[in-house]
PDB file of C-alpha atoms and ligand atoms in Angstrom:
ATOM      1  CA  MET A 181      30.568   2.319 -23.747  1.00  0.00           C
ATOM      2  CA  ILE A 182      28.648  -0.907 -23.152  1.00  0.00           C
ATOM      3  CA  THR A 183      30.568  -3.483 -21.155  1.00  0.00           C
ATOM      4  CA  ARG A 184      29.926  -7.221 -21.128  1.00  0.00           C
ATOM      5  CA  ALA A 185      28.352  -6.901 -17.655  1.00  0.00           C
ATOM      6  CA  ASP A 186      25.972  -4.196 -18.947  1.00  0.00           C
ATOM      7  CA  GLY A 187      25.007  -6.480 -21.810  1.00  0.00           C
ATOM      8  CA  ALA A 188      24.122  -9.325 -19.457  1.00  0.00           C
ATOM      9  CA  ARG A 189      22.174  -7.012 -17.150  1.00  0.00           C
ATOM     10  CA  ARG A 190      20.390  -5.482 -20.128  1.00  0.00           C
ATOM     11  CA  ALA A 191      19.312  -8.941 -21.296  1.00  0.00           C
ATOM     12  CA  GLU A 192      18.087  -9.804 -17.791  1.00  0.00           C
ATOM     13  CA  LEU A 193      16.080  -6.595 -17.513  1.00  0.00           C
ATOM     14  CA  ALA A 194      14.671  -7.074 -21.021  1.00  0.00           C
ATOM     15  CA  GLU A 195      13.517 -10.587 -20.133  1.00  0.00           C
ATOM     16  CA  ASN A 196      11.945  -9.435 -16.852  1.00  0.00           C
ATOM     17  CA  LEU A 197      10.276  -6.542 -18.647  1.00  0.00           C
ATOM     18  CA  ALA A 198       8.785  -8.825 -21.291  1.00  0.00           C
ATOM     19  CA  GLY A 199       7.404 -11.092 -18.560  1.00  0.00           C
ATOM     20  CA  LEU A 200       5.988  -8.118 -16.702  1.00  0.00           C
ATOM     21  CA  ARG A 201       4.363  -6.644 -19.812  1.00  0.00           C
ATOM     22  CA  ALA A 202       2.754 -10.038 -20.438  1.00  0.00           C
ATOM     23  CA  GLN A 203       1.480 -10.155 -16.841  1.00  0.00           C
ATOM     24  CA  ILE A 204       0.027  -6.649 -17.165  1.00  0.00           C
ATOM     25  CA  ALA A 205      -1.571  -7.551 -20.499  1.00  0.00           C
ATOM     26  CA  ALA A 206      -3.135 -10.707 -19.011  1.00  0.00           C
ATOM     27  CA  ALA A 207      -4.472  -8.792 -16.000  1.00  0.00           C
ATOM     28  CA  CYS A 208      -5.926  -6.139 -18.310  1.00  0.00           C
ATOM     29  CA  LEU A 209      -7.522  -8.782 -20.514  1.00  0.00           C
ATOM     30  CA  ALA A 210      -9.106 -10.426 -17.453  1.00  0.00           C
ATOM     31  CA  ALA A 211     -10.387  -7.037 -16.266  1.00  0.00           C
ATOM     32  CA  GLY A 212     -11.626  -5.960 -19.696  1.00  0.00           C
ATOM     33  CA  ARG A 213      -9.157  -3.082 -19.759  1.00  0.00           C
ATOM     34  CA  ASP A 214      -6.735  -1.680 -22.333  1.00  0.00           C
ATOM     35  CA  PRO A 215      -3.058  -2.158 -21.294  1.00  0.00           C
ATOM     36  CA  ALA A 216      -2.427   1.367 -22.588  1.00  0.00           C
ATOM     37  CA  GLU A 217      -4.387   2.605 -19.516  1.00  0.00           C
ATOM     38  CA  VAL A 218      -1.719   1.202 -17.174  1.00  0.00           C
ATOM     39  CA  THR A 219       1.599   3.019 -16.672  1.00  0.00           C
ATOM     40  CA  LEU A 220       4.505   0.932 -15.446  1.00  0.00           C
ATOM     41  CA  ILE A 221       6.688   2.680 -12.871  1.00  0.00           C
ATOM     42  CA  ALA A 222      10.033   0.911 -12.356  1.00  0.00           C
ATOM     43  CA  VAL A 223      10.933   1.101  -8.672  1.00  0.00           C
ATOM     44  CA  THR A 224      14.732   1.262  -8.730  1.00  0.00           C
ATOM     45  CA  LYS A 225      15.461   1.772  -5.009  1.00  0.00           C
ATOM     46  CA  THR A 226      18.733   0.065  -3.990  1.00  0.00           C
ATOM     47  CA  PHE A 227      19.671  -0.388  -7.684  1.00  0.00           C
ATOM     48  CA  PRO A 228      22.239   1.821  -9.453  1.00  0.00           C
ATOM     49  CA  ALA A 229      21.723   4.593 -11.981  1.00  0.00           C
ATOM     50  CA  SER A 230      23.192   2.252 -14.618  1.00  0.00           C
ATOM     51  CA  ASP A 231      20.046   0.113 -14.254  1.00  0.00           C
ATOM     52  CA  VAL A 232      17.877   3.186 -14.740  1.00  0.00           C
ATOM     53  CA  ALA A 233      19.825   3.942 -17.928  1.00  0.00           C
ATOM     54  CA  LEU A 234      19.292   0.390 -19.216  1.00  0.00           C
ATOM     55  CA  LEU A 235      15.568   0.582 -18.413  1.00  0.00           C
ATOM     56  CA  ALA A 236      15.292   3.909 -20.230  1.00  0.00           C
ATOM     57  CA  ASP A 237      16.951   2.288 -23.231  1.00  0.00           C
ATOM     58  CA  LEU A 238      14.294  -0.457 -23.019  1.00  0.00           C
ATOM     59  CA  GLY A 239      11.573   2.183 -23.052  1.00  0.00           C
ATOM     60  CA  VAL A 240      10.773   2.476 -19.333  1.00  0.00           C
ATOM     61  CA  THR A 241      11.049   6.147 -18.375  1.00  0.00           C
ATOM     62  CA  ASP A 242       8.778   6.356 -15.313  1.00  0.00           C
ATOM     63  CA  ILE A 243      11.084   5.688 -12.357  1.00  0.00           C
ATOM     64  CA  GLY A 244      10.059   5.292  -8.692  1.00  0.00           C
ATOM     65  CA  GLU A 245      12.192   5.901  -5.600  1.00  0.00           C
ATOM     66  CA  ASN A 246      11.279   5.943  -1.904  1.00  0.00           C
ATOM     67  CA  ARG A 247      14.201   7.750  -0.222  1.00  0.00           C
ATOM     68  CA  ASP A 248      15.153  11.326  -1.038  1.00  0.00           C
ATOM     69  CA  ALA A 249      18.921  11.037  -0.615  1.00  0.00           C
ATOM     70  CA  GLU A 250      19.113   8.047  -2.945  1.00  0.00           C
ATOM     71  CA  ALA A 251      16.645   9.484  -5.445  1.00  0.00           C
ATOM     72  CA  ALA A 252      18.328  12.898  -5.615  1.00  0.00           C
ATOM     73  CA  GLY A 253      21.714  11.339  -6.350  1.00  0.00           C
ATOM     74  CA  LYS A 254      20.342   8.982  -8.983  1.00  0.00           C
ATOM     75  CA  ALA A 255      18.289  11.719 -10.648  1.00  0.00           C
ATOM     76  CA  ALA A 256      21.438  13.882 -10.900  1.00  0.00           C
ATOM     77  CA  GLU A 257      23.478  10.985 -12.346  1.00  0.00           C
ATOM     78  CA  CYS A 258      20.791  10.242 -14.914  1.00  0.00           C
ATOM     79  CA  ALA A 259      20.423  13.906 -15.851  1.00  0.00           C
ATOM     80  CA  ALA A 260      24.195  14.024 -16.438  1.00  0.00           C
ATOM     81  CA  LEU A 261      23.770  11.074 -18.815  1.00  0.00           C
ATOM     82  CA  GLY A 262      21.209  13.124 -20.723  1.00  0.00           C
ATOM     83  CA  LEU A 263      18.325  10.779 -19.875  1.00  0.00           C
ATOM     84  CA  SER A 264      14.828  12.209 -19.965  1.00  0.00           C
ATOM     85  CA  LEU A 265      12.877  10.541 -17.145  1.00  0.00           C
ATOM     86  CA  ARG A 266       9.873  11.089 -14.922  1.00  0.00           C
ATOM     87  CA  TRP A 267      10.797  10.575 -11.267  1.00  0.00           C
ATOM     88  CA  HIS A 268       8.013   9.366  -8.982  1.00  0.00           C
ATOM     89  CA  PHE A 269       8.579   9.828  -5.247  1.00  0.00           C
ATOM     90  CA  ILE A 270       6.715   6.954  -3.555  1.00  0.00           C
ATOM     91  CA  GLY A 271       8.109   6.820  -0.005  1.00  0.00           C
ATOM     92  CA  GLN A 272       7.350   8.348   3.362  1.00  0.00           C
ATOM     93  CA  LEU A 273       8.378  11.976   3.051  1.00  0.00           C
ATOM     94  CA  GLN A 274       9.657  14.315   5.777  1.00  0.00           C
ATOM     95  CA  VAL A 275       8.754  17.994   5.522  1.00  0.00           C
ATOM     96  CA  ASN A 276      12.444  18.986   5.574  1.00  0.00           C
ATOM     97  CA  LYS A 277      13.032  16.981   2.376  1.00  0.00           C
ATOM     98  CA  ALA A 278      10.381  18.874   0.415  1.00  0.00           C
ATOM     99  CA  ALA A 279      12.829  21.297  -1.230  1.00  0.00           C
ATOM    100  CA  SER A 280      15.005  18.471  -2.500  1.00  0.00           C
ATOM    101  CA  VAL A 281      12.119  16.315  -3.713  1.00  0.00           C
ATOM    102  CA  VAL A 282      10.453  19.080  -5.732  1.00  0.00           C
ATOM    103  CA  SER A 283      13.765  19.698  -7.535  1.00  0.00           C
ATOM    104  CA  TYR A 284      13.512  16.364  -9.409  1.00  0.00           C
ATOM    105  CA  ALA A 285      10.074  14.808  -8.804  1.00  0.00           C
ATOM    106  CA  TYR A 286       7.506  14.669 -11.582  1.00  0.00           C
ATOM    107  CA  MET A 287       4.940  13.200  -9.195  1.00  0.00           C
ATOM    108  CA  VAL A 288       4.816  12.669  -5.418  1.00  0.00           C
ATOM    109  CA  HIS A 289       2.628   9.651  -4.577  1.00  0.00           C
ATOM    110  CA  SER A 290       2.880   9.891  -0.793  1.00  0.00           C
ATOM    111  CA  VAL A 291       1.082  13.089   0.206  1.00  0.00           C
ATOM    112  CA  ASP A 292      -0.758  12.223   3.419  1.00  0.00           C
ATOM    113  CA  ARG A 293      -0.817  15.312   5.658  1.00  0.00           C
ATOM    114  CA  PHE A 294      -1.484  19.023   5.465  1.00  0.00           C
ATOM    115  CA  ARG A 295       1.956  20.148   6.632  1.00  0.00           C
ATOM    116  CA  LEU A 296       3.513  18.283   3.732  1.00  0.00           C
ATOM    117  CA  ILE A 297       1.170  20.000   1.269  1.00  0.00           C
ATOM    118  CA  THR A 298       2.147  23.487   2.370  1.00  0.00           C
ATOM    119  CA  ALA A 299       5.856  22.569   2.442  1.00  0.00           C
ATOM    120  CA  LEU A 300       5.792  21.007  -1.039  1.00  0.00           C
ATOM    121  CA  GLY A 301       3.757  23.900  -2.423  1.00  0.00           C
ATOM    122  CA  ARG A 302       6.037  26.571  -0.993  1.00  0.00           C
ATOM    123  CA  ARG A 303       9.173  24.809  -2.267  1.00  0.00           C
ATOM    124  CA  ALA A 304       7.731  24.043  -5.700  1.00  0.00           C
ATOM    125  CA  THR A 305       6.653  27.658  -6.146  1.00  0.00           C
ATOM    126  CA  ALA A 306      10.093  28.911  -5.055  1.00  0.00           C
ATOM    127  CA  ALA A 307      11.709  26.558  -7.594  1.00  0.00           C
ATOM    128  CA  GLY A 308       9.307  27.621 -10.348  1.00  0.00           C
ATOM    129  CA  ARG A 309       8.050  24.057 -10.702  1.00  0.00           C
ATOM    130  CA  GLU A 310       4.682  22.331 -10.707  1.00  0.00           C
ATOM    131  CA  VAL A 311       4.629  18.970  -8.954  1.00  0.00           C
ATOM    132  CA  ARG A 312       1.882  16.413  -9.481  1.00  0.00           C
ATOM    133  CA  CYS A 313       0.566  14.969  -6.210  1.00  0.00           C
ATOM    134  CA  LEU A 314      -1.411  11.914  -5.154  1.00  0.00           C
ATOM    135  CA  VAL A 315      -3.219  11.549  -1.834  1.00  0.00           C
ATOM    136  CA  GLN A 316      -1.847   8.428  -0.160  1.00  0.00           C
ATOM    137  CA  LEU A 317      -4.517   6.528   1.753  1.00  0.00           C
ATOM    138  CA  ASN A 318      -4.171   3.813   4.360  1.00  0.00           C
ATOM    139  CA  LEU A 319      -7.061   1.440   3.627  1.00  0.00           C
ATOM    140  CA  ALA A 320      -6.308  -1.550   5.823  1.00  0.00           C
ATOM    141  CA  GLY A 321      -9.601  -3.158   6.748  1.00  0.00           C
ATOM    142  CA  ASP A 322      -8.933  -4.063  10.340  1.00  0.00           C
ATOM    143  CA  LEU A 323      -7.587  -0.750  11.537  1.00  0.00           C
ATOM    144  CA  ALA A 324      -9.524   1.065  14.206  1.00  0.00           C
ATOM    145  CA  PRO A 325      -9.322   4.846  13.656  1.00  0.00           C
ATOM    146  CA  ALA A 326      -6.703   5.246  16.393  1.00  0.00           C
ATOM    147  CA  ALA A 327      -4.528   2.549  14.841  1.00  0.00           C
ATOM    148  CA  ALA A 328      -4.922   4.142  11.411  1.00  0.00           C
ATOM    149  CA  ASP A 329      -3.685   7.437  12.862  1.00  0.00           C
ATOM    150  CA  ALA A 330      -0.657   5.738  14.348  1.00  0.00           C
ATOM    151  CA  ALA A 331       0.110   3.945  11.084  1.00  0.00           C
ATOM    152  CA  SER A 332      -0.145   7.161   9.100  1.00  0.00           C
ATOM    153  CA  GLY A 333       2.646   8.773  11.095  1.00  0.00           C
ATOM    154  CA  ALA A 334       6.290   8.194  10.338  1.00  0.00           C
ATOM    155  CA  GLY A 335       6.496   5.807  13.267  1.00  0.00           C
ATOM    156  CA  GLN A 336       7.739   2.264  13.184  1.00  0.00           C
ATOM    157  CA  GLY A 337       5.783  -0.050  10.922  1.00  0.00           C
ATOM    158  CA  GLY A 338       3.977   2.900   9.349  1.00  0.00           C
ATOM    159  CA  ARG A 339       3.799   2.724   5.570  1.00  0.00           C
ATOM    160  CA  GLY A 340       2.155   6.105   5.429  1.00  0.00           C
ATOM    161  CA  GLY A 341      -1.256   7.101   4.227  1.00  0.00           C
ATOM    162  CA  ALA A 342      -4.166   9.080   5.619  1.00  0.00           C
ATOM    163  CA  PRO A 343      -7.486   7.518   6.656  1.00  0.00           C
ATOM    164  CA  ALA A 344     -10.076   7.526   3.851  1.00  0.00           C
ATOM    165  CA  ALA A 345     -12.132  10.124   5.729  1.00  0.00           C
ATOM    166  CA  GLU A 346      -9.339  12.665   5.207  1.00  0.00           C
ATOM    167  CA  ALA A 347      -9.074  12.137   1.440  1.00  0.00           C
ATOM    168  CA  ALA A 348     -11.386  14.988   0.396  1.00  0.00           C
ATOM    169  CA  GLY A 349      -9.804  17.556   2.711  1.00  0.00           C
ATOM    170  CA  LEU A 350      -6.273  16.679   1.619  1.00  0.00           C
ATOM    171  CA  ALA A 351      -7.275  16.693  -2.049  1.00  0.00           C
ATOM    172  CA  ASP A 352      -8.905  20.115  -1.743  1.00  0.00           C
ATOM    173  CA  ALA A 353      -5.764  21.443  -0.043  1.00  0.00           C
ATOM    174  CA  ILE A 354      -3.506  20.115  -2.827  1.00  0.00           C
ATOM    175  CA  ALA A 355      -5.798  21.533  -5.510  1.00  0.00           C
ATOM    176  CA  ALA A 356      -5.727  24.947  -3.805  1.00  0.00           C
ATOM    177  CA  GLU A 357      -1.938  24.987  -3.284  1.00  0.00           C
ATOM    178  CA  PRO A 358       0.103  26.984  -5.807  1.00  0.00           C
ATOM    179  CA  GLY A 359       2.884  24.841  -7.285  1.00  0.00           C
ATOM    180  CA  LEU A 360       0.998  21.564  -6.822  1.00  0.00           C
ATOM    181  CA  LEU A 361      -1.288  19.703  -9.234  1.00  0.00           C
ATOM    182  CA  LEU A 362      -3.777  17.204  -7.806  1.00  0.00           C
ATOM    183  CA  ARG A 363      -3.658  14.035  -9.891  1.00  0.00           C
ATOM    184  CA  GLY A 364      -5.288  11.231  -7.862  1.00  0.00           C
ATOM    185  CA  VAL A 365      -4.832   8.651  -5.139  1.00  0.00           C
ATOM    186  CA  MET A 366      -2.327   6.015  -4.053  1.00  0.00           C
ATOM    187  CA  THR A 367      -2.191   3.137  -1.599  1.00  0.00           C
ATOM    188  CA  VAL A 368       0.112   0.377  -0.459  1.00  0.00           C
ATOM    189  CA  ALA A 369      -1.891  -2.782   0.230  1.00  0.00           C
ATOM    190  CA  PRO A 370      -1.805  -3.837   3.888  1.00  0.00           C
ATOM    191  CA  LEU A 371       0.726  -6.564   4.603  1.00  0.00           C
ATOM    192  CA  GLY A 372      -0.653 -10.031   5.175  1.00  0.00           C
ATOM    193  CA  GLU A 373      -4.191  -9.251   4.022  1.00  0.00           C
ATOM    194  CA  ASP A 374      -6.056  -9.938   0.796  1.00  0.00           C
ATOM    195  CA  PRO A 375      -5.222  -6.774  -1.177  1.00  0.00           C
ATOM    196  CA  VAL A 376      -8.511  -6.660  -3.113  1.00  0.00           C
ATOM    197  CA  PRO A 377     -10.660  -4.985  -0.401  1.00  0.00           C
ATOM    198  CA  ALA A 378      -8.086  -2.190   0.039  1.00  0.00           C
ATOM    199  CA  PHE A 379      -7.762  -1.705  -3.730  1.00  0.00           C
ATOM    200  CA  SER A 380     -11.545  -1.684  -4.029  1.00  0.00           C
ATOM    201  CA  ARG A 381     -11.765   1.019  -1.346  1.00  0.00           C
ATOM    202  CA  LEU A 382      -9.119   2.998  -3.234  1.00  0.00           C
ATOM    203  CA  ARG A 383     -11.234   2.782  -6.382  1.00  0.00           C
ATOM    204  CA  GLU A 384     -14.253   4.130  -4.440  1.00  0.00           C
ATOM    205  CA  ALA A 385     -12.160   6.944  -2.971  1.00  0.00           C
ATOM    206  CA  SER A 386     -10.968   7.765  -6.498  1.00  0.00           C
ATOM    207  CA  ALA A 387     -14.529   7.947  -7.826  1.00  0.00           C
ATOM    208  CA  GLN A 388     -15.560  10.282  -4.989  1.00  0.00           C
ATOM    209  CA  LEU A 389     -12.513  12.457  -5.602  1.00  0.00           C
ATOM    210  CA  ARG A 390     -13.125  12.689  -9.344  1.00  0.00           C
ATOM    211  CA  ALA A 391     -16.640  13.989  -8.719  1.00  0.00           C
ATOM    212  CA  ARG A 392     -15.010  17.082  -7.159  1.00  0.00           C
ATOM    213  CA  HIS A 393     -11.728  17.097  -9.115  1.00  0.00           C
ATOM    214  CA  PRO A 394     -12.187  15.571 -12.593  1.00  0.00           C
ATOM    215  CA  GLN A 395      -8.452  15.842 -13.342  1.00  0.00           C
ATOM    216  CA  ALA A 396      -7.563  13.480 -10.466  1.00  0.00           C
ATOM    217  CA  THR A 397      -7.608  10.343 -12.616  1.00  0.00           C
ATOM    218  CA  VAL A 398      -4.512   8.527 -11.320  1.00  0.00           C
ATOM    219  CA  ILE A 399      -4.939   5.383  -9.221  1.00  0.00           C
ATOM    220  CA  SER A 400      -1.467   4.282  -8.068  1.00  0.00           C
ATOM    221  CA  ALA A 401      -1.745   0.752  -6.715  1.00  0.00           C
ATOM    222  CA  GLY A 402      -0.064  -2.588  -7.209  1.00  0.00           C
ATOM    223  CA  MET A 403       3.455  -3.860  -6.576  1.00  0.00           C
ATOM    224  CA  SER A 404       5.189  -7.030  -7.806  1.00  0.00           C
ATOM    225  CA  ALA A 405       3.066  -9.366  -5.677  1.00  0.00           C
ATOM    226  CA  ASP A 406      -0.363  -7.806  -6.239  1.00  0.00           C
ATOM    227  CA  LEU A 407      -0.337  -6.055  -9.593  1.00  0.00           C
ATOM    228  CA  ALA A 408      -3.086  -8.213 -11.130  1.00  0.00           C
ATOM    229  CA  GLN A 409      -5.431  -7.505  -8.203  1.00  0.00           C
ATOM    230  CA  ALA A 410      -4.656  -3.790  -8.467  1.00  0.00           C
ATOM    231  CA  ILE A 411      -5.382  -3.767 -12.194  1.00  0.00           C
ATOM    232  CA  SER A 412      -8.662  -5.601 -11.539  1.00  0.00           C
ATOM    233  CA  GLN A 413      -9.626  -2.659  -9.285  1.00  0.00           C
ATOM    234  CA  GLY A 414      -8.757   0.064 -11.758  1.00  0.00           C
ATOM    235  CA  ALA A 415      -5.079   0.856 -11.108  1.00  0.00           C
ATOM    236  CA  THR A 416      -3.686   3.284 -13.693  1.00  0.00           C
ATOM    237  CA  HIS A 417      -0.117   3.194 -12.324  1.00  0.00           C
ATOM    238  CA  VAL A 418       1.663   0.089 -10.995  1.00  0.00           C
ATOM    239  CA  ARG A 419       4.900   0.425  -8.996  1.00  0.00           C
ATOM    240  CA  ILE A 420       7.132  -2.547  -9.723  1.00  0.00           C
ATOM    241  CA  GLY A 421      10.532  -3.264  -8.191  1.00  0.00           C
ATOM    242  CA  THR A 422      11.354  -6.920  -7.589  1.00  0.00           C
ATOM    243  CA  ALA A 423       9.616  -8.421 -10.628  1.00  0.00           C
ATOM    244  CA  LEU A 424      11.610  -6.120 -12.904  1.00  0.00           C
ATOM    245  CA  LEU A 425      14.969  -5.568 -11.210  1.00  0.00           C
ATOM    246  CA  GLY A 426      15.277  -8.674  -9.028  1.00  0.00           C
ATOM    247  CA  GLY A 427      15.548  -9.083  -5.263  1.00  0.00           C
ATOM    248  CA  ARG A 428      16.761  -6.241  -3.098  1.00  0.00           C
ATOM    249  CA  ARG A 429      19.192  -6.885  -0.252  1.00  0.00           C
ATOM    250  CA  ALA A 430      17.230  -7.214   2.956  1.00  0.00           C
ATOM    251  CA  PHE A 431      17.434  -4.140   5.125  1.00  0.00           C
ATOM    252  CA  VAL A 432      16.276  -3.187   8.589  1.00  0.00           C
ATOM    253  CA  ARG A 433      14.249  -0.073   9.068  1.00  0.00           C
TER     254      ARG A 433
HETATM  255  C1  LIG B 521       9.410  -0.799  -2.901  1.00  0.00           C
HETATM  256  C2  LIG B 521       8.071  -0.268  -3.238  1.00  0.00           C
HETATM  257  C3  LIG B 521       7.360  -0.781  -4.335  1.00  0.00           C
HETATM  258  C4  LIG B 521       7.855  -1.935  -5.203  1.00  0.00           C
HETATM  259  O1  LIG B 521       7.783  -3.143  -4.483  1.00  0.00           O
HETATM  260  P1  LIG B 521       8.087  -4.565  -5.174  1.00  0.00           P
HETATM  261  O2  LIG B 521       7.398  -5.521  -4.301  1.00  0.00           O
HETATM  262  O3  LIG B 521       9.572  -4.719  -5.161  1.00  0.00           O
HETATM  263  O4  LIG B 521       7.533  -4.528  -6.543  1.00  0.00           O
HETATM  264  C5  LIG B 521       6.118  -0.208  -4.613  1.00  0.00           C
HETATM  265  N1  LIG B 521       5.610   0.801  -3.858  1.00  0.00           N
HETATM  266  C6  LIG B 521       6.273   1.308  -2.804  1.00  0.00           C
HETATM  267  C7  LIG B 521       5.645   2.407  -2.004  1.00  0.00           C
HETATM  268  C8  LIG B 521       7.521   0.790  -2.448  1.00  0.00           C
HETATM  269  O5  LIG B 521       8.165   1.297  -1.394  1.00  0.00           O
END
């Protein structure tokens, strides 16, 4: 049953989606790329499963979430509605959440340490699933190695991501892990910096990775504020929340 409120929300999402598709098309045109090379992932964190259902009806079936408890609940609700979706886990991930995440995730974008690789692999194998994985890199330009280490932990202010020097080792470990499929790289642009240098470094890391692992073609980069810059640097997957769903309530972490 579609209520009047659903109809209004559907129209809002449709309008935002049209604007976003136009933005992606313009960025691709400027970069000499085909928009078909860029997958839109709708980041639905803080928004209800009803929004996911409306997005699916509008043709958006790649869905991103950054917290396991929220994602697991929403994935179950959407499965009960009979929706066929691909869930992308994009947030900092604790080892003890690996079993839950592999039960619904199509792709985990935030693989940044060896312990997580073994945990995800063991749980995916036990569940009889294969989970696609991206190596998340922290490519902030002004980070000394020690600061990069601190930022890659789950500590305060950390957005996750391994230093670029660890990319090859992590990728090899994913590729060798039963239950996991290495698919590429991901980054979150550093706050308050021009995102282009970080996205450019991600593109270089991707090229180096593909020389060893030709199947690792995914470059996950770009959010609402920097999607054009990400596309200019080769992003194949953009993760868009605000520009599609609207503002999230501010939260403290
Ligand atoms: C929330 C989030 C996004 C989407 O951010 P917007 O600015 O709302 O588009 C993308 N990637 C990650 C890792 C996120 O946590």
